[in-house]
Amino acid sequence: KAGVTQTPRYLIKTRGQQVTLSCSPISGHRSVSWYQQTPGQGLQFLFEYFSETQRNKGNFPGRFSGRQFSNSRSEMNVSTLELGDSALYLCASRLGTGNTIYFGEGSWLTVV
Amino acid sequence: DQQVKQNSPSLSVQEGRISILNCDYTNSMFDYFLWYKKYPAEGPTFLISISSIKDKNEDGRFTVFLNKSAKHLSLHIVPSQPGDSAVYFCAAQSNFGNEKLTFGTGTRLTIIP
């Protein structure tokens, strides 16, 4: 059974640009969440989607947004990129609320 | 406000011995706890979890202990193997796993051959 798949794995963007990251959850999983990992702040929760609805949101500015499609695939978007947005962005999926969360390998974003 | 704390940034253990990783939490609403292992440039891999209705959970070489009164949990790895060298994150959830993961800052475990 394939795990959580994230694309792209690595990307470099310029300050002020926007970026879209994609995530395909484990087959059958209906919940997708996103986390940001930085050396300074550790692993921080961005948001979670379940059946195309955002059910939880972390403390990130409105520049960070996401959505989930009917096939459970998810995208997250960051607009007006800042240098501090450079991080590993991790997608995770679970069967439903209350189930174990499994992570993808992450998308490394560098903002220059 | 760090609600989940791992006070040891690093730990070195001889191969074959026991590794003990510690984690403290402050939020009394947390009732489900997990340990993840992470290699560089990869996502965290789920290891083991424990619900607040238990005080111990075992899975092979991994055992997690929960002390609710002290708001403390620990992960024991016995025996430690070189492949266990990684960063270990403690994470907590409220509402019995329904909510988001709140992570600790991680402990880098190095197993010395």
PDB file of C-alpha atoms in Angstrom:
ATOM      1  CA  LYS A   1       0.000   0.000   0.000  1.00  0.00           C
ATOM      2  CA  ALA A   2       1.537   3.318  -1.052  1.00  0.00           C
ATOM      3  CA  GLY A   3       2.294   5.850   1.642  1.00  0.00           C
ATOM      4  CA  VAL A   4       1.619   9.551   1.706  1.00  0.00           C
ATOM      5  CA  THR A   5       3.073  11.100  -1.444  1.00  0.00           C
ATOM      6  CA  GLN A   6       4.163  14.707  -1.669  1.00  0.00           C
ATOM      7  CA  THR A   7       5.243  16.710  -4.703  1.00  0.00           C
ATOM      8  CA  PRO A   8       7.495  18.406  -5.415  1.00  0.00           C
ATOM      9  CA  ARG A   9      10.172  17.148  -3.020  1.00  0.00           C
ATOM     10  CA  TYR A  10      12.419  20.173  -3.434  1.00  0.00           C
ATOM     11  CA  LEU A  11      11.817  23.643  -4.751  1.00  0.00           C
ATOM     12  CA  ILE A  12      13.346  27.095  -4.673  1.00  0.00           C
ATOM     13  CA  LYS A  13      11.222  30.219  -4.894  1.00  0.00           C
ATOM     14  CA  THR A  14      11.886  33.921  -4.786  1.00  0.00           C
ATOM     15  CA  ARG A  15      10.578  36.188  -2.059  1.00  0.00           C
ATOM     16  CA  GLY A  16       7.152  37.535  -3.021  1.00  0.00           C
ATOM     17  CA  GLN A  17       6.226  34.577  -5.207  1.00  0.00           C
ATOM     18  CA  GLN A  18       3.605  32.009  -4.351  1.00  0.00           C
ATOM     19  CA  VAL A  19       3.910  28.236  -4.146  1.00  0.00           C
ATOM     20  CA  THR A  20       1.547  25.268  -4.284  1.00  0.00           C
ATOM     21  CA  LEU A  21       2.434  21.932  -2.737  1.00  0.00           C
ATOM     22  CA  SER A  22       0.558  18.731  -3.422  1.00  0.00           C
ATOM     23  CA  CYS A  23      -0.226  15.706  -1.290  1.00  0.00           C
ATOM     24  CA  SER A  24      -1.807  12.344  -2.052  1.00  0.00           C
ATOM     25  CA  PRO A  25      -2.880  10.537   1.126  1.00  0.00           C
ATOM     26  CA  ILE A  26      -2.734   6.833   1.795  1.00  0.00           C
ATOM     27  CA  SER A  27      -5.503   5.107  -0.130  1.00  0.00           C
ATOM     28  CA  GLY A  28      -8.724   5.181   1.856  1.00  0.00           C
ATOM     29  CA  HIS A  29      -7.586   7.945   4.204  1.00  0.00           C
ATOM     30  CA  ARG A  30     -10.016  10.836   4.295  1.00  0.00           C
ATOM     31  CA  SER A  31      -8.146  13.217   6.546  1.00  0.00           C
ATOM     32  CA  VAL A  32      -5.133  15.214   5.415  1.00  0.00           C
ATOM     33  CA  SER A  33      -3.150  17.596   7.569  1.00  0.00           C
ATOM     34  CA  TRP A  34      -0.147  19.810   6.952  1.00  0.00           C
ATOM     35  CA  TYR A  35       2.779  20.625   9.235  1.00  0.00           C
ATOM     36  CA  GLN A  36       5.752  22.951   8.906  1.00  0.00           C
ATOM     37  CA  GLN A  37       9.160  22.020  10.264  1.00  0.00           C
ATOM     38  CA  THR A  38      11.817  24.669  10.808  1.00  0.00           C
ATOM     39  CA  PRO A  39      14.977  24.542  12.932  1.00  0.00           C
ATOM     40  CA  GLY A  40      13.712  27.342  15.144  1.00  0.00           C
ATOM     41  CA  GLN A  41      10.065  26.398  15.643  1.00  0.00           C
ATOM     42  CA  GLY A  42      10.127  22.626  15.288  1.00  0.00           C
ATOM     43  CA  LEU A  43       7.082  20.829  13.893  1.00  0.00           C
ATOM     44  CA  GLN A  44       4.043  23.071  13.818  1.00  0.00           C
ATOM     45  CA  PHE A  45       0.490  22.291  12.734  1.00  0.00           C
ATOM     46  CA  LEU A  46      -0.878  24.260   9.784  1.00  0.00           C
ATOM     47  CA  PHE A  47      -4.335  22.834   9.086  1.00  0.00           C
ATOM     48  CA  GLU A  48      -6.348  19.651   8.684  1.00  0.00           C
ATOM     49  CA  TYR A  49      -8.971  18.730   6.126  1.00  0.00           C
ATOM     50  CA  PHE A  50     -11.537  15.995   6.382  1.00  0.00           C
ATOM     51  CA  SER A  51     -13.919  15.225   3.543  1.00  0.00           C
ATOM     52  CA  GLU A  52     -13.016  18.499   1.793  1.00  0.00           C
ATOM     53  CA  THR A  53     -13.741  20.616   4.880  1.00  0.00           C
ATOM     54  CA  GLN A  54     -11.150  22.342   7.002  1.00  0.00           C
ATOM     55  CA  ARG A  55     -11.714  21.053  10.521  1.00  0.00           C
ATOM     56  CA  ASN A  56      -8.770  22.572  12.343  1.00  0.00           C
ATOM     57  CA  LYS A  57      -6.310  25.390  11.765  1.00  0.00           C
ATOM     58  CA  GLY A  58      -3.020  26.336  13.393  1.00  0.00           C
ATOM     59  CA  ASN A  59      -1.615  29.769  14.153  1.00  0.00           C
ATOM     60  CA  PHE A  60      -0.314  30.738  10.749  1.00  0.00           C
ATOM     61  CA  PRO A  61      -1.063  33.908   8.772  1.00  0.00           C
ATOM     62  CA  GLY A  62      -3.671  33.946   6.034  1.00  0.00           C
ATOM     63  CA  ARG A  63      -0.929  33.630   3.405  1.00  0.00           C
ATOM     64  CA  PHE A  64      -1.031  29.916   4.180  1.00  0.00           C
ATOM     65  CA  SER A  65      -4.077  28.186   2.758  1.00  0.00           C
ATOM     66  CA  GLY A  66      -5.112  24.743   1.728  1.00  0.00           C
ATOM     67  CA  ARG A  67      -7.836  22.704   0.199  1.00  0.00           C
ATOM     68  CA  GLN A  68      -8.879  19.112  -0.212  1.00  0.00           C
ATOM     69  CA  PHE A  69     -10.444  17.537  -3.248  1.00  0.00           C
ATOM     70  CA  SER A  70     -13.153  14.914  -3.480  1.00  0.00           C
ATOM     71  CA  ASN A  71     -10.525  12.184  -3.992  1.00  0.00           C
ATOM     72  CA  SER A  72      -8.923  13.271  -0.663  1.00  0.00           C
ATOM     73  CA  ARG A  73      -5.862  14.712  -2.383  1.00  0.00           C
ATOM     74  CA  SER A  74      -4.806  18.016  -0.886  1.00  0.00           C
ATOM     75  CA  GLU A  75      -2.900  21.113  -1.846  1.00  0.00           C
ATOM     76  CA  MET A  76      -1.457  23.858   0.268  1.00  0.00           C
ATOM     77  CA  ASN A  77      -0.606  27.289  -1.023  1.00  0.00           C
ATOM     78  CA  VAL A  78       1.646  29.961   0.387  1.00  0.00           C
ATOM     79  CA  SER A  79       1.345  33.409  -1.154  1.00  0.00           C
ATOM     80  CA  THR A  80       3.736  36.345  -0.973  1.00  0.00           C
ATOM     81  CA  LEU A  81       6.596  34.151   0.177  1.00  0.00           C
ATOM     82  CA  GLU A  82       8.948  35.393   2.867  1.00  0.00           C
ATOM     83  CA  LEU A  83      12.450  34.188   3.688  1.00  0.00           C
ATOM     84  CA  GLY A  84      11.105  32.731   6.932  1.00  0.00           C
ATOM     85  CA  ASP A  85       8.798  30.418   4.996  1.00  0.00           C
ATOM     86  CA  SER A  86      11.814  28.289   4.093  1.00  0.00           C
ATOM     87  CA  ALA A  87      11.007  24.978   5.721  1.00  0.00           C
ATOM     88  CA  LEU A  88      10.135  21.336   5.306  1.00  0.00           C
ATOM     89  CA  TYR A  89       6.399  21.075   4.680  1.00  0.00           C
ATOM     90  CA  LEU A  90       4.965  17.759   5.758  1.00  0.00           C
ATOM     91  CA  CYS A  91       1.671  16.283   4.731  1.00  0.00           C
ATOM     92  CA  ALA A  92       0.056  13.605   6.845  1.00  0.00           C
ATOM     93  CA  SER A  93      -3.016  11.461   6.445  1.00  0.00           C
ATOM     94  CA  ARG A  94      -5.231   9.291   8.588  1.00  0.00           C
ATOM     95  CA  LEU A  95      -8.279   7.156   8.056  1.00  0.00           C
ATOM     96  CA  GLY A  96     -10.409   9.510  10.099  1.00  0.00           C
ATOM     97  CA  THR A  97     -10.331  11.464  13.292  1.00  0.00           C
ATOM     98  CA  GLY A  98      -9.033   9.390  16.141  1.00  0.00           C
ATOM     99  CA  ASN A  99      -6.756   7.293  13.976  1.00  0.00           C
ATOM    100  CA  THR A 100      -2.962   7.328  13.800  1.00  0.00           C
ATOM    101  CA  ILE A 101      -1.419  10.032  11.652  1.00  0.00           C
ATOM    102  CA  TYR A 102       1.094   8.969   8.981  1.00  0.00           C
ATOM    103  CA  PHE A 103       3.494  11.389   7.330  1.00  0.00           C
ATOM    104  CA  GLY A 104       4.858  11.815   3.847  1.00  0.00           C
ATOM    105  CA  GLU A 105       8.513  12.572   3.132  1.00  0.00           C
ATOM    106  CA  GLY A 106       7.909  16.287   2.879  1.00  0.00           C
ATOM    107  CA  SER A 107       8.506  19.112   0.447  1.00  0.00           C
ATOM    108  CA  TRP A 108      11.609  21.186   1.039  1.00  0.00           C
ATOM    109  CA  LEU A 109      10.914  24.827   0.230  1.00  0.00           C
ATOM    110  CA  THR A 110      13.732  27.347   0.044  1.00  0.00           C
ATOM    111  CA  VAL A 111      12.843  31.016  -0.364  1.00  0.00           C
ATOM    112  CA  VAL A 112      15.641  33.244  -1.645  1.00  0.00           C
TER     113      VAL A 112
ATOM    114  CA  ASP B   1       4.361  28.366  24.945  1.00  0.00           C
ATOM    115  CA  GLN B   2       5.887  24.910  24.528  1.00  0.00           C
ATOM    116  CA  GLN B   3       3.174  22.500  25.659  1.00  0.00           C
ATOM    117  CA  VAL B   4       5.253  19.412  24.916  1.00  0.00           C
ATOM    118  CA  LYS B   5       8.879  19.461  26.001  1.00  0.00           C
ATOM    119  CA  GLN B   6      11.797  17.204  25.320  1.00  0.00           C
ATOM    120  CA  ASN B   7      14.519  18.611  27.512  1.00  0.00           C
ATOM    121  CA  SER B   8      17.369  16.511  26.149  1.00  0.00           C
ATOM    122  CA  PRO B   9      18.336  17.675  22.652  1.00  0.00           C
ATOM    123  CA  SER B  10      20.660  14.696  22.255  1.00  0.00           C
ATOM    124  CA  LEU B  11      21.432  11.308  23.753  1.00  0.00           C
ATOM    125  CA  SER B  12      24.194   8.782  23.047  1.00  0.00           C
ATOM    126  CA  VAL B  13      23.794   5.130  23.997  1.00  0.00           C
ATOM    127  CA  GLN B  14      25.968   2.076  23.501  1.00  0.00           C
ATOM    128  CA  GLU B  15      24.611  -0.547  21.128  1.00  0.00           C
ATOM    129  CA  GLY B  16      22.750  -3.256  23.004  1.00  0.00           C
ATOM    130  CA  ARG B  17      21.970  -1.056  26.007  1.00  0.00           C
ATOM    131  CA  ILE B  18      18.677   0.615  26.850  1.00  0.00           C
ATOM    132  CA  SER B  19      17.784   4.016  25.386  1.00  0.00           C
ATOM    133  CA  ILE B  20      15.399   6.132  27.429  1.00  0.00           C
ATOM    134  CA  LEU B  21      13.878   9.227  25.869  1.00  0.00           C
ATOM    135  CA  ASN B  22      11.817  11.561  27.998  1.00  0.00           C
ATOM    136  CA  CYS B  23       8.964  13.932  27.337  1.00  0.00           C
ATOM    137  CA  ASP B  24       6.959  16.288  29.550  1.00  0.00           C
ATOM    138  CA  TYR B  25       3.699  18.041  28.801  1.00  0.00           C
ATOM    139  CA  THR B  26       1.815  20.873  30.407  1.00  0.00           C
ATOM    140  CA  ASN B  27      -1.640  20.721  28.851  1.00  0.00           C
ATOM    141  CA  SER B  28      -3.918  18.552  30.984  1.00  0.00           C
ATOM    142  CA  MET B  29      -6.297  18.180  28.027  1.00  0.00           C
ATOM    143  CA  PHE B  30      -3.809  15.918  26.253  1.00  0.00           C
ATOM    144  CA  ASP B  31      -4.987  12.333  26.473  1.00  0.00           C
ATOM    145  CA  TYR B  32      -3.224  10.568  23.630  1.00  0.00           C
ATOM    146  CA  PHE B  33       0.527  10.436  23.122  1.00  0.00           C
ATOM    147  CA  LEU B  34       2.708   9.252  20.292  1.00  0.00           C
ATOM    148  CA  TRP B  35       6.363   8.819  19.460  1.00  0.00           C
ATOM    149  CA  TYR B  36       7.698   9.428  15.966  1.00  0.00           C
ATOM    150  CA  LYS B  37      11.154   8.713  14.609  1.00  0.00           C
ATOM    151  CA  LYS B  38      12.660  10.940  11.945  1.00  0.00           C
ATOM    152  CA  TYR B  39      15.654  10.571   9.677  1.00  0.00           C
ATOM    153  CA  PRO B  40      17.092  13.656   7.930  1.00  0.00           C
ATOM    154  CA  ALA B  41      15.167  14.730   4.816  1.00  0.00           C
ATOM    155  CA  GLU B  42      12.341  12.284   5.551  1.00  0.00           C
ATOM    156  CA  GLY B  43       8.961  12.602   7.201  1.00  0.00           C
ATOM    157  CA  PRO B  44       8.366  11.332  10.751  1.00  0.00           C
ATOM    158  CA  THR B  45       7.601   7.632  11.056  1.00  0.00           C
ATOM    159  CA  PHE B  46       5.051   6.525  13.645  1.00  0.00           C
ATOM    160  CA  LEU B  47       6.558   4.262  16.312  1.00  0.00           C
ATOM    161  CA  ILE B  48       4.179   3.731  19.190  1.00  0.00           C
ATOM    162  CA  SER B  49       1.327   5.429  21.004  1.00  0.00           C
ATOM    163  CA  ILE B  50      -0.426   5.356  24.345  1.00  0.00           C
ATOM    164  CA  SER B  51      -3.810   6.480  25.557  1.00  0.00           C
ATOM    165  CA  SER B  52      -4.202   8.186  28.913  1.00  0.00           C
ATOM    166  CA  ILE B  53      -6.259   5.253  30.169  1.00  0.00           C
ATOM    167  CA  LYS B  54      -3.085   3.149  30.145  1.00  0.00           C
ATOM    168  CA  ASP B  55       0.289   3.602  31.805  1.00  0.00           C
ATOM    169  CA  LYS B  56       2.325   1.317  29.559  1.00  0.00           C
ATOM    170  CA  ASN B  57       2.294   0.098  25.986  1.00  0.00           C
ATOM    171  CA  GLU B  58       4.768  -2.303  24.400  1.00  0.00           C
ATOM    172  CA  ASP B  59       5.599  -3.080  20.811  1.00  0.00           C
ATOM    173  CA  GLY B  60       8.646  -5.241  20.268  1.00  0.00           C
ATOM    174  CA  ARG B  61      11.739  -3.380  21.408  1.00  0.00           C
ATOM    175  CA  PHE B  62       9.752  -0.219  22.112  1.00  0.00           C
ATOM    176  CA  THR B  63       7.865   0.517  25.318  1.00  0.00           C
ATOM    177  CA  VAL B  64       6.168   3.762  26.215  1.00  0.00           C
ATOM    178  CA  PHE B  65       5.396   4.642  29.834  1.00  0.00           C
ATOM    179  CA  LEU B  66       2.928   7.324  30.868  1.00  0.00           C
ATOM    180  CA  ASN B  67       2.824   9.003  34.279  1.00  0.00           C
ATOM    181  CA  LYS B  68      -0.281  11.184  34.183  1.00  0.00           C
ATOM    182  CA  SER B  69       0.194  12.729  37.603  1.00  0.00           C
ATOM    183  CA  ALA B  70       3.676  13.920  36.639  1.00  0.00           C
ATOM    184  CA  LYS B  71       2.614  14.728  33.067  1.00  0.00           C
ATOM    185  CA  HIS B  72       5.577  12.735  31.885  1.00  0.00           C
ATOM    186  CA  LEU B  73       6.120  10.000  29.353  1.00  0.00           C
ATOM    187  CA  SER B  74       9.148   8.059  28.278  1.00  0.00           C
ATOM    188  CA  LEU B  75      10.143   5.812  25.424  1.00  0.00           C
ATOM    189  CA  HIS B  76      12.371   2.821  26.170  1.00  0.00           C
ATOM    190  CA  ILE B  77      14.233   1.061  23.387  1.00  0.00           C
ATOM    191  CA  VAL B  78      15.745  -2.283  24.345  1.00  0.00           C
ATOM    192  CA  PRO B  79      18.164  -3.362  23.015  1.00  0.00           C
ATOM    193  CA  SER B  80      19.347  -0.298  21.129  1.00  0.00           C
ATOM    194  CA  GLN B  81      20.542  -0.886  17.583  1.00  0.00           C
ATOM    195  CA  PRO B  82      22.565   1.317  15.198  1.00  0.00           C
ATOM    196  CA  GLY B  83      19.484   1.758  12.986  1.00  0.00           C
ATOM    197  CA  ASP B  84      17.756   3.450  15.901  1.00  0.00           C
ATOM    198  CA  SER B  85      19.973   6.497  15.448  1.00  0.00           C
ATOM    199  CA  ALA B  86      17.536   9.265  14.485  1.00  0.00           C
ATOM    200  CA  VAL B  87      15.614  12.177  15.930  1.00  0.00           C
ATOM    201  CA  TYR B  88      12.708  11.120  18.137  1.00  0.00           C
ATOM    202  CA  PHE B  89       9.681  13.347  18.546  1.00  0.00           C
ATOM    203  CA  CYS B  90       7.132  13.061  21.270  1.00  0.00           C
ATOM    204  CA  ALA B  91       3.645  14.263  20.256  1.00  0.00           C
ATOM    205  CA  ALA B  92       0.375  14.746  22.076  1.00  0.00           C
ATOM    206  CA  GLN B  93      -3.278  15.040  21.141  1.00  0.00           C
ATOM    207  CA  SER B  94      -6.465  15.890  22.955  1.00  0.00           C
ATOM    208  CA  ASN B  95      -9.916  14.397  22.525  1.00  0.00           C
ATOM    209  CA  PHE B  96      -8.449  10.880  22.324  1.00  0.00           C
ATOM    210  CA  GLY B  97      -6.589  11.398  19.087  1.00  0.00           C
ATOM    211  CA  ASN B  98      -9.192  13.487  17.324  1.00  0.00           C
ATOM    212  CA  GLU B  99      -7.240  16.700  17.346  1.00  0.00           C
ATOM    213  CA  LYS B 100      -3.982  17.955  15.871  1.00  0.00           C
ATOM    214  CA  LEU B 101      -0.558  16.735  16.926  1.00  0.00           C
ATOM    215  CA  THR B 102       1.453  18.995  19.201  1.00  0.00           C
ATOM    216  CA  PHE B 103       5.107  18.052  18.924  1.00  0.00           C
ATOM    217  CA  GLY B 104       8.059  18.332  21.236  1.00  0.00           C
ATOM    218  CA  THR B 105      11.333  19.711  19.923  1.00  0.00           C
ATOM    219  CA  GLY B 106      12.907  16.293  19.445  1.00  0.00           C
ATOM    220  CA  THR B 107      15.821  14.315  20.856  1.00  0.00           C
ATOM    221  CA  ARG B 108      18.649  13.179  18.601  1.00  0.00           C
ATOM    222  CA  LEU B 109      19.551   9.619  19.568  1.00  0.00           C
ATOM    223  CA  THR B 110      22.937   8.271  18.538  1.00  0.00           C
ATOM    224  CA  ILE B 111      23.675   4.591  19.022  1.00  0.00           C
ATOM    225  CA  ILE B 112      27.374   3.921  19.399  1.00  0.00           C
ATOM    226  CA  PRO B 113      28.500   0.567  17.895  1.00  0.00           C
TER     227      PRO B 113
END
